CSV table of N, CA, C and O in Angstrom, one decimal:
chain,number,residue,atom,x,y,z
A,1,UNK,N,-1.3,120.0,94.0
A,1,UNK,CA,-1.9,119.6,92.7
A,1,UNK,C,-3.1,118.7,93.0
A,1,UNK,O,-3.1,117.8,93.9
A,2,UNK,N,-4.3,119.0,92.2
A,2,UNK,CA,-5.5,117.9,92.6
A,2,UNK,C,-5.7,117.1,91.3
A,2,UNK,O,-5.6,117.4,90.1
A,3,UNK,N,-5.9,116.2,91.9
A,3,UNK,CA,-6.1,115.3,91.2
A,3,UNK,C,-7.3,114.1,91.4
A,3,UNK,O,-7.3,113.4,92.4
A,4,UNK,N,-8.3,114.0,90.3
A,4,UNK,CA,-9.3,113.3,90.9
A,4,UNK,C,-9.8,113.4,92.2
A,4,UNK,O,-10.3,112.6,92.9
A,5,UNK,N,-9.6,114.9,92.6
A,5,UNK,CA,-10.5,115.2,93.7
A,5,UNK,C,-9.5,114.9,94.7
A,5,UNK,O,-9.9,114.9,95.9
A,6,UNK,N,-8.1,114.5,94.5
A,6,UNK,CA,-7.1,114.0,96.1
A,6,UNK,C,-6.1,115.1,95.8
A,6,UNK,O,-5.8,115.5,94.6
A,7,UNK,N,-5.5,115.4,96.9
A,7,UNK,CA,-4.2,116.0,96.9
A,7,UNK,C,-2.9,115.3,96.6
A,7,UNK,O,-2.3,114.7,97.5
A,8,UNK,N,-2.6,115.6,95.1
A,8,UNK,CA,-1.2,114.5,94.9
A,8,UNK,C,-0.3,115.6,94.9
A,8,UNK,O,-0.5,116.8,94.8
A,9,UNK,N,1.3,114.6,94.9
A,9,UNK,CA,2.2,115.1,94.4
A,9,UNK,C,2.7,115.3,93.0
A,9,UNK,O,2.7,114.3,92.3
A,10,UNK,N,3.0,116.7,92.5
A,10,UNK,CA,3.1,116.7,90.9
A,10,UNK,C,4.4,115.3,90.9
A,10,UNK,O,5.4,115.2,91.6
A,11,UNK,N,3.9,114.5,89.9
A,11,UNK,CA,4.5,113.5,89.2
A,11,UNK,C,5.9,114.0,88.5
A,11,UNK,O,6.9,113.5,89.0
A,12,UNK,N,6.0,114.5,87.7
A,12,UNK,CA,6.8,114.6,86.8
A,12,UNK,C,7.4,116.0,87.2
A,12,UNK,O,6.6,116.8,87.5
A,13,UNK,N,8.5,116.3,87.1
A,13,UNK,CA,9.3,117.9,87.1
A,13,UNK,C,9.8,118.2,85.5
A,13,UNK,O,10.6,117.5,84.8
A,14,UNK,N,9.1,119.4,85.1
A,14,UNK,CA,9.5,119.7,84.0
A,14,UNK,C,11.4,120.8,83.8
A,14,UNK,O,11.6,121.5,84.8
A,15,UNK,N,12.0,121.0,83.2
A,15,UNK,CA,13.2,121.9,82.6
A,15,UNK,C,12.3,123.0,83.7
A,15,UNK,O,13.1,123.1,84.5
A,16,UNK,N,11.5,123.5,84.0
A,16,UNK,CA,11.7,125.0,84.7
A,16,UNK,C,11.3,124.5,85.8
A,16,UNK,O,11.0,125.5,86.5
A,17,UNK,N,11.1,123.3,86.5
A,17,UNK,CA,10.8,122.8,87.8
A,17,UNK,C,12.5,122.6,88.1
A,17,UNK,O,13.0,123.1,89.1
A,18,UNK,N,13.1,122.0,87.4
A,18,UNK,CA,14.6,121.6,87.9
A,18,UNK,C,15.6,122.8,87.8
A,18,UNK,O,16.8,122.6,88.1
A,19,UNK,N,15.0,124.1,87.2
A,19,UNK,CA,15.7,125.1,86.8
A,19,UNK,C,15.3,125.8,88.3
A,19,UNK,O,16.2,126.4,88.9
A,20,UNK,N,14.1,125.7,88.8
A,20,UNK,CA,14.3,126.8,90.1
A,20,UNK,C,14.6,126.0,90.8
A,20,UNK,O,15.1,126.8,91.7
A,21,UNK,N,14.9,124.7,91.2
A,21,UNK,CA,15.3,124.0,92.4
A,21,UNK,C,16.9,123.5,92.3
A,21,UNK,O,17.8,123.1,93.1
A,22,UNK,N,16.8,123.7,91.2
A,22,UNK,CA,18.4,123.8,91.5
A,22,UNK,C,19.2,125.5,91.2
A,22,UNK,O,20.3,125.7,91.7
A,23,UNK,N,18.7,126.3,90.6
A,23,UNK,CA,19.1,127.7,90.1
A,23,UNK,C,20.5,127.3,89.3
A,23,UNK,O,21.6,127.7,89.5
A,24,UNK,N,19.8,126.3,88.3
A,24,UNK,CA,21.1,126.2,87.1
A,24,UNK,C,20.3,126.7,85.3
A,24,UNK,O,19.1,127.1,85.3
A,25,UNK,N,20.8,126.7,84.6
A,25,UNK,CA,20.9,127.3,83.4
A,25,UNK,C,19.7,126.1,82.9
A,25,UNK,O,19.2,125.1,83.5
A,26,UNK,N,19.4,126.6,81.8
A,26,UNK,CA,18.1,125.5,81.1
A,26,UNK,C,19.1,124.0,80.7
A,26,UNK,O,18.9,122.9,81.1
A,27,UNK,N,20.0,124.7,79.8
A,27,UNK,CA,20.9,123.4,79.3
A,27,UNK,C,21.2,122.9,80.4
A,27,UNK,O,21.0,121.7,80.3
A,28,UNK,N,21.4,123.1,81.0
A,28,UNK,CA,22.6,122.1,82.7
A,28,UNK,C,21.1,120.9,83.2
A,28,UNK,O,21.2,119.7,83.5
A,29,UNK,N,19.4,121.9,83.1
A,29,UNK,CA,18.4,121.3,83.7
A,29,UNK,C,18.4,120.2,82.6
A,29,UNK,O,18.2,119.1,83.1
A,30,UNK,N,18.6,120.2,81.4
A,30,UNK,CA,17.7,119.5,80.6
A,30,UNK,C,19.2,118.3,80.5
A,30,UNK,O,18.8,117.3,79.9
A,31,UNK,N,20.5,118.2,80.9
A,31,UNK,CA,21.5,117.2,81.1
A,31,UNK,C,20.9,116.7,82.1
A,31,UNK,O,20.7,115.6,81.9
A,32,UNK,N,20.6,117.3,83.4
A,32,UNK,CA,20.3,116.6,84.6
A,32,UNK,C,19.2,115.7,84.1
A,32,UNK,O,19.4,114.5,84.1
A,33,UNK,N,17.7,116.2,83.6
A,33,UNK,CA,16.5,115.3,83.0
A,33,UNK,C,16.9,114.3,82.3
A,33,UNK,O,16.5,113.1,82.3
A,34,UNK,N,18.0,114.7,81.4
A,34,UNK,CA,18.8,113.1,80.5
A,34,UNK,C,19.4,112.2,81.1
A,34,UNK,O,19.4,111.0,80.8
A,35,UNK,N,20.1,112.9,82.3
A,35,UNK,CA,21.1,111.9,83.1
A,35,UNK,C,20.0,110.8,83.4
A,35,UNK,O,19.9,109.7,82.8
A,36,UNK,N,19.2,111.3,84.9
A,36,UNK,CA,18.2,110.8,85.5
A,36,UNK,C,17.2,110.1,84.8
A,36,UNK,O,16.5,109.5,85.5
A,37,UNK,N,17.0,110.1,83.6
A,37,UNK,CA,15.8,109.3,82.9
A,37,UNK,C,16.9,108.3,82.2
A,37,UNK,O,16.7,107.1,82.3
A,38,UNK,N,18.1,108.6,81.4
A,38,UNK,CA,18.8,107.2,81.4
A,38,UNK,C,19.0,106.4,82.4
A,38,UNK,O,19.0,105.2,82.3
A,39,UNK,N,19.1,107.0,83.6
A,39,UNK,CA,19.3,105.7,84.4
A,39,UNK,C,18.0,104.9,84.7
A,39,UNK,O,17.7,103.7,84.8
A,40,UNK,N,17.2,106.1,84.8
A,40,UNK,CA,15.6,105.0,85.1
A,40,UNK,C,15.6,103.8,83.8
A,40,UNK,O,15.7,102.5,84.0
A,41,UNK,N,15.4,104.4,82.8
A,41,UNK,CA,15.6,103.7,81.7
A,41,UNK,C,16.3,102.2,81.9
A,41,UNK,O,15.7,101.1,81.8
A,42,UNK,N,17.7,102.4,82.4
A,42,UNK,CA,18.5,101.3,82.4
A,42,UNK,C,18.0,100.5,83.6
A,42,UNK,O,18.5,99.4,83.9
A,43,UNK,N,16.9,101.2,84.5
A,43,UNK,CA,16.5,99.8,85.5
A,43,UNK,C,15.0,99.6,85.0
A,43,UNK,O,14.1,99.4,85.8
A,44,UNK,N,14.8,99.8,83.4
A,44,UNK,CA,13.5,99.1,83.2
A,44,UNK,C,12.1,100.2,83.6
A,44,UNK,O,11.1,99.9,84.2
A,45,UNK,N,12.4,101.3,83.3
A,45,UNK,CA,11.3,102.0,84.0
A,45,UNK,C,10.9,102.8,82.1
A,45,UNK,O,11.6,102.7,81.2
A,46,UNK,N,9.8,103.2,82.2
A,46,UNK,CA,9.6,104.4,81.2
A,46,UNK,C,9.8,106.0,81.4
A,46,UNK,O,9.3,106.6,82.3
A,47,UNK,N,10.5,106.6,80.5
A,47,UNK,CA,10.2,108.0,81.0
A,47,UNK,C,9.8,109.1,79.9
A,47,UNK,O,9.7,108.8,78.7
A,48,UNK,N,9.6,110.2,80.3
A,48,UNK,CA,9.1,111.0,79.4
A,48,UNK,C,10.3,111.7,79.0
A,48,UNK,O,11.1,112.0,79.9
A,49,UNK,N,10.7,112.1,77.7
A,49,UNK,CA,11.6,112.8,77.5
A,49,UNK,C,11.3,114.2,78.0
A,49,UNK,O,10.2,114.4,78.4
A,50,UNK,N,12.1,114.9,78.1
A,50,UNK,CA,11.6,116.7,78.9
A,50,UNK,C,11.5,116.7,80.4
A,50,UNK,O,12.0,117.6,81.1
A,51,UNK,N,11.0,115.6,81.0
A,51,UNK,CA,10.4,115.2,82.1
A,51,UNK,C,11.6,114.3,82.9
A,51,UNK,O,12.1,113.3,82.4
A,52,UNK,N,11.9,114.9,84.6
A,52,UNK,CA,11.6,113.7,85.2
A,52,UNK,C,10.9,113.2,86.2
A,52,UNK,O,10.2,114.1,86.7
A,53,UNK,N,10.5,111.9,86.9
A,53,UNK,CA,10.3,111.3,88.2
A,53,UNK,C,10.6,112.4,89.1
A,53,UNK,O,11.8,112.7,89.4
A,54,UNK,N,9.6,113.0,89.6
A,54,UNK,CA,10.0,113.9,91.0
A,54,UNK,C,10.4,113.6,92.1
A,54,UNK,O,11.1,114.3,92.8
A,55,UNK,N,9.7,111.7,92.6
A,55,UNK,CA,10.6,111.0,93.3
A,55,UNK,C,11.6,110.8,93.5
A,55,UNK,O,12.4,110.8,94.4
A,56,UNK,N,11.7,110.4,92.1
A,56,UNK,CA,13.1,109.8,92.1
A,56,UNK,C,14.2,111.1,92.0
A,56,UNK,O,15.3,110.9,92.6
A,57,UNK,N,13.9,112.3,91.3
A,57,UNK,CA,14.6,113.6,91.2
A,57,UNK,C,15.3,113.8,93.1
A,57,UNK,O,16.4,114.0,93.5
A,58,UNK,N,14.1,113.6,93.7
A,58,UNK,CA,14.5,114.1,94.9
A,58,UNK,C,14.8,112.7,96.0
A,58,UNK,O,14.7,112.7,97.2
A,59,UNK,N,15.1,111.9,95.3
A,59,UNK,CA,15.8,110.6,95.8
A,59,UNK,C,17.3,111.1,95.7
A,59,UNK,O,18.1,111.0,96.5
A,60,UNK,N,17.3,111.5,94.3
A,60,UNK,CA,18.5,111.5,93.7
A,60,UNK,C,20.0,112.5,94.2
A,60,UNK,O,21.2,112.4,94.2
A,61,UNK,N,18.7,114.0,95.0
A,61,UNK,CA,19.4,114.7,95.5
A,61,UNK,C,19.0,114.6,96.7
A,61,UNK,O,18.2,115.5,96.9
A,62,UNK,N,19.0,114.1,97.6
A,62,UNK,CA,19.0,113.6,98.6
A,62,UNK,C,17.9,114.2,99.6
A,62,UNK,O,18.1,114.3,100.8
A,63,UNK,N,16.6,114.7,98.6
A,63,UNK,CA,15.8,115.9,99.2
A,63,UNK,C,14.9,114.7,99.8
A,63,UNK,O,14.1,115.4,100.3
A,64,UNK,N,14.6,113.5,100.0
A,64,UNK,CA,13.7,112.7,101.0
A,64,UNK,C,14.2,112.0,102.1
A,64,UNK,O,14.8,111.0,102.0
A,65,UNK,N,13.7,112.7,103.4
A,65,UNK,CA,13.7,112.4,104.3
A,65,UNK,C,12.4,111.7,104.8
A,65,UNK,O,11.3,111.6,104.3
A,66,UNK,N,13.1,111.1,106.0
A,66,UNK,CA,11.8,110.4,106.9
A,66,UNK,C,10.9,111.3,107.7
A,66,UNK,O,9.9,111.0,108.4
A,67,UNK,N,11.6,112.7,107.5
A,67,UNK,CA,10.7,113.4,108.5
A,67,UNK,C,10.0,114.7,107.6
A,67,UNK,O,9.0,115.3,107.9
A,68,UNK,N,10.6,114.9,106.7
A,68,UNK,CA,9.1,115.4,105.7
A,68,UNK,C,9.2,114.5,104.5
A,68,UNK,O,9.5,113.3,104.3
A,69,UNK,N,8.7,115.8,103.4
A,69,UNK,CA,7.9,115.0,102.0
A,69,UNK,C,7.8,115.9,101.2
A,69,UNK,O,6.7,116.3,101.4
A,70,UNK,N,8.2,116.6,100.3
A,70,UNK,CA,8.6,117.8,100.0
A,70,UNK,C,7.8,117.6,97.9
A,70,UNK,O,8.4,117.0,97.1
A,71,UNK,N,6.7,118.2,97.6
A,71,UNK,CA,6.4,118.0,96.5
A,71,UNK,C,6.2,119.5,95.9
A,71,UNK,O,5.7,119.4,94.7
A,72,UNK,N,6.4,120.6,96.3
A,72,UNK,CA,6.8,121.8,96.0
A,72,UNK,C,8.3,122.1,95.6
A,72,UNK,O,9.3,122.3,96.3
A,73,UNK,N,8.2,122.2,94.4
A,73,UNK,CA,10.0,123.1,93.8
A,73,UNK,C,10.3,124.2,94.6
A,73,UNK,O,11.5,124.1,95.0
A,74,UNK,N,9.7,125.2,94.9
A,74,UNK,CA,9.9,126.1,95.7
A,74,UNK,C,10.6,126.1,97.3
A,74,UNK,O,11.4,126.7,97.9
A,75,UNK,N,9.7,124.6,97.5
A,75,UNK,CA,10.1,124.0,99.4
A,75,UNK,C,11.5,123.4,98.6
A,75,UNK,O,12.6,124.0,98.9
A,76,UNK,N,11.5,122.5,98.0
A,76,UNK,CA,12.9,121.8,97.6
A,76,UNK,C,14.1,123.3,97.5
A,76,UNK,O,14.9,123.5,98.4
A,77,UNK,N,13.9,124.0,96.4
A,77,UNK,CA,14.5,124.9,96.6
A,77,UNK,C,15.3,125.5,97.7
A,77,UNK,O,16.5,125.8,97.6
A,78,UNK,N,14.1,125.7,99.1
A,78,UNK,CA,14.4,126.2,99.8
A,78,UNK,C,15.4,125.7,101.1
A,78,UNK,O,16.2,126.2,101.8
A,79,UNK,N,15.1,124.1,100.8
A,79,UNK,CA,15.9,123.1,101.5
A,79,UNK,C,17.3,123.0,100.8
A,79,UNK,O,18.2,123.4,101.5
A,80,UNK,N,17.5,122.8,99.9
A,80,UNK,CA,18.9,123.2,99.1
A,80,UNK,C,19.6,124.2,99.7
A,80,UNK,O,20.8,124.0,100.0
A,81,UNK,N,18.9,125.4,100.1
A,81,UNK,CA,19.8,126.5,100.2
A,81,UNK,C,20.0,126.7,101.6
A,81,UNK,O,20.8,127.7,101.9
A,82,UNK,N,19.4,126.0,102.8
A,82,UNK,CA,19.2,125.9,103.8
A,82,UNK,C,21.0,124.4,104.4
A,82,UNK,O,21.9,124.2,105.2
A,83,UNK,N,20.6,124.0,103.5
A,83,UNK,CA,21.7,122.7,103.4
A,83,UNK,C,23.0,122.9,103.5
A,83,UNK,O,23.9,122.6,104.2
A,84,UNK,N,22.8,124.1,101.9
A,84,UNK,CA,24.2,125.1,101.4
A,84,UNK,C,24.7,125.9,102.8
A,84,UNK,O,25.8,125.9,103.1
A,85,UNK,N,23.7,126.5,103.4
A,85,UNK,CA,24.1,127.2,104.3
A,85,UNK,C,24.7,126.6,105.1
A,85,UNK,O,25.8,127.1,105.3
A,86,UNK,N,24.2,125.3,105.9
A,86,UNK,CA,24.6,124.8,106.9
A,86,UNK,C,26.0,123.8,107.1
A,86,UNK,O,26.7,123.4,108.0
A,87,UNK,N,25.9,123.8,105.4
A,87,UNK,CA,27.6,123.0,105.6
A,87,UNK,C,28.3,124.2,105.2
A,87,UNK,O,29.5,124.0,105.5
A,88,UNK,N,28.2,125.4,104.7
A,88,UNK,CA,29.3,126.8,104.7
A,88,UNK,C,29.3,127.4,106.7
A,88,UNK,O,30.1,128.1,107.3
A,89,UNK,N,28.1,126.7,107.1
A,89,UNK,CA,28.3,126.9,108.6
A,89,UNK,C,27.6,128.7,108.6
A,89,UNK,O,28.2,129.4,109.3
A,90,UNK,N,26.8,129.2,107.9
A,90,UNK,CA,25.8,130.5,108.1
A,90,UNK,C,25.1,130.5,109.3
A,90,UNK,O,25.2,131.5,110.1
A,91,UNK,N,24.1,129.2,109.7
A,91,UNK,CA,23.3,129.3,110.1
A,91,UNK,C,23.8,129.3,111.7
A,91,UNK,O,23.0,129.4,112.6
């Protein structure tokens, strides 16, 4: 995403950003966006309803590591299912 001419990370994940990265139903995405913004909420943060913190989204699911940085739904996606695999022991 550009922004002011820099390459940022999309800010906010909308219901079909959390719908492909996690591959759950709309209703289940838009509980997850309620969960995750009440708690911001409760530590003093603002949030957008519909929307969450993509940081924090992928704080939350444990998608940030020290050794990448993941601001693509698709790459998160892909790490998920990579994860799945590797504790069912596929890989």
């Amino acid at each position: 995403m550009e922004l002011g001419g820099k390459n940022m990370t999309k800010p906010l994940y909308n219901v079909y950003d959390v719908m492909a990265i996690l591959d759950v139903s709309r209703a289940m995405a838009y509980r997850i966006i309620k969960e995750l913004n009440t708690e911001l909420e409760n530590k003093g943060f603002w949030v957008v309803k519909g929307k969450v913190n993509s940081d924090y989204f992928r704080e939350r699911l444990n998608l940030v590591s020290e050794n990448y940085s993941i601001s693509d739904p698709e790459e998160i996606k892909r790490q998920l299912e990579k994860k799945e695999q590797e504790r069912k022991g596929i890989c």
